[in-house]
Amino acid sequence: MLGLPIKSVIEPRKLVVAAPQTSVAEAARLMKEGKVGAVLVVEKEQLVGIFTERDAICRVMAAGLDPASTALSEVMTRELKTVAPDETFGYALLLMFENGFRHAPVVDHGRPVGVVSARHALDPDLEEFTAEAERRKNIRRRA
């Protein structure tokens, strides 16, 4: 899996974007609705920042800011480390590990096309675990 290109790992339909002036409260709603942990902040179709669950806790809640009146532009990460769709998943994981973050925007010529997450590394194992748990539950039912 580590050698796979990122474009084969990410789910483009899970791409959640918002404008810099979007409130933190609205961004949180978008993340919940999209079942994602990050919002890509886009202006004129170009990636200008990322806002994550961790940002909501550390930069907003812990700082005592009002989510309804705080714009993403005030609390987003601006200095981004991005990956290209053709980079390997292993490269993205190493980038995230070395820089201490869990989400990396996938960008093609400045335009966001997805997000790769450390959670993607767990997904195949998690699927296998879930399938095995279901198999065992069915065996118990028959016994």
XYZ file of C-alpha atoms in Angstrom:
143
model
C 0.000 0.000 0.000
C 2.864 2.392 0.735
C 3.911 2.313 -2.916
C 0.463 3.181 -4.252
C -0.044 6.643 -5.730
C -2.034 8.940 -3.456
C -4.695 9.417 -6.123
C -5.652 5.764 -5.668
C -5.941 6.123 -1.877
C -7.895 9.372 -1.475
C -11.611 9.767 -1.937
C -12.245 12.899 -4.027
C -15.907 12.943 -3.040
C -14.814 13.524 0.559
C -13.106 16.774 -0.367
C -14.570 19.498 1.848
C -13.674 23.081 0.973
C -14.592 26.460 2.404
C -13.740 30.107 1.803
C -11.410 31.939 4.222
C -14.300 34.021 5.598
C -16.282 30.900 6.590
C -16.891 30.702 10.333
C -15.324 27.951 12.403
C -18.826 26.841 13.404
C -19.806 26.404 9.749
C -16.531 24.578 9.011
C -17.220 22.195 11.899
C -20.690 21.547 10.486
C -19.170 20.831 7.059
C -16.652 18.408 8.584
C -19.389 16.591 10.486
C -21.615 16.416 7.414
C -18.760 15.163 5.237
C -17.433 12.816 7.945
C -13.931 14.278 7.554
C -11.368 15.724 9.931
C -10.208 18.657 7.817
C -11.502 21.457 5.623
C -9.371 22.832 2.810
C -9.563 26.609 2.664
C -9.763 27.756 -0.937
C -9.770 31.170 -2.563
C -10.111 31.623 -6.333
C -9.753 27.839 -6.745
C -6.317 27.928 -5.059
C -5.512 26.298 -1.731
C -4.685 28.941 0.886
C -4.997 26.939 4.111
C -6.256 23.937 6.017
C -8.404 23.772 9.146
C -8.530 20.540 11.148
C -10.278 19.111 14.188
C -7.086 19.726 16.137
C -7.158 23.392 15.077
C -10.732 23.672 16.349
C -9.674 22.421 19.759
C -6.274 24.105 20.135
C -6.686 27.365 18.239
C -10.355 28.080 18.877
C -11.798 26.341 21.923
C -8.654 26.377 24.084
C -8.071 30.025 23.130
C -11.609 30.958 24.151
C -12.619 32.168 20.692
C -16.235 32.170 19.546
C -16.639 29.591 16.750
C -19.610 31.473 15.305
C -17.693 34.721 14.870
C -14.169 33.419 14.183
C -13.275 33.120 10.493
C -11.146 30.276 9.201
C -8.618 32.837 7.942
C -7.864 33.713 11.598
C -7.088 30.172 12.749
C -6.186 28.045 9.711
C -2.729 26.714 8.931
C -1.284 28.793 6.119
C 2.188 27.330 5.643
C 1.161 24.108 4.003
C 3.037 20.997 3.097
C 1.179 19.442 0.189
C 1.547 16.345 -1.922
C 0.871 15.703 -5.587
C -1.634 13.035 -6.686
C 1.156 10.939 -8.228
C 3.309 10.868 -5.066
C 3.302 7.592 -3.164
C 1.208 7.050 -0.088
C 4.400 6.174 1.791
C 5.857 9.580 0.930
C 2.734 11.299 2.287
C 2.831 9.288 5.534
C 6.502 10.143 6.030
C 5.795 13.833 5.372
C 2.999 13.822 7.953
C 5.080 11.932 10.510
C 8.158 14.146 10.131
C 6.101 17.332 10.393
C 3.689 16.251 13.119
C 0.351 16.521 11.342
C -2.343 14.043 10.345
C -3.769 15.554 7.145
C -1.951 16.549 3.964
C -3.709 18.373 1.145
C -3.382 16.734 -2.261
C -2.830 19.480 -4.804
C -2.585 19.480 -8.570
C -1.129 22.790 -9.864
C -2.326 24.666 -6.770
C -5.845 23.278 -7.036
C -6.953 20.950 -4.222
C -8.076 17.512 -5.352
C -8.206 15.691 -2.027
C -6.779 15.114 1.411
C -4.624 12.205 2.490
C -4.899 11.325 6.153
C -2.893 9.183 8.531
C -6.162 7.300 8.995
C -5.880 6.030 5.415
C -3.023 3.841 6.647
C -5.419 2.098 9.017
C -8.276 1.622 6.581
C -7.105 -1.649 4.943
C -6.279 -3.197 8.327
C -9.515 -1.868 9.774
C -11.501 -3.384 6.908
C -9.784 -6.722 7.465
C -10.455 -6.518 11.213
C -14.142 -5.680 10.633
C -14.542 -8.550 8.163
C -12.917 -10.977 10.608
C -15.125 -9.758 13.484
C -18.225 -10.225 11.323
C -17.082 -13.705 10.300
C -16.582 -14.711 13.938
C -19.971 -13.293 14.934
C -21.646 -15.395 12.224
C -19.807 -18.532 13.384
C -21.043 -17.963 16.952
C -24.615 -17.528 15.739
C -24.491 -20.892 13.950
C -23.049 -22.709 16.971
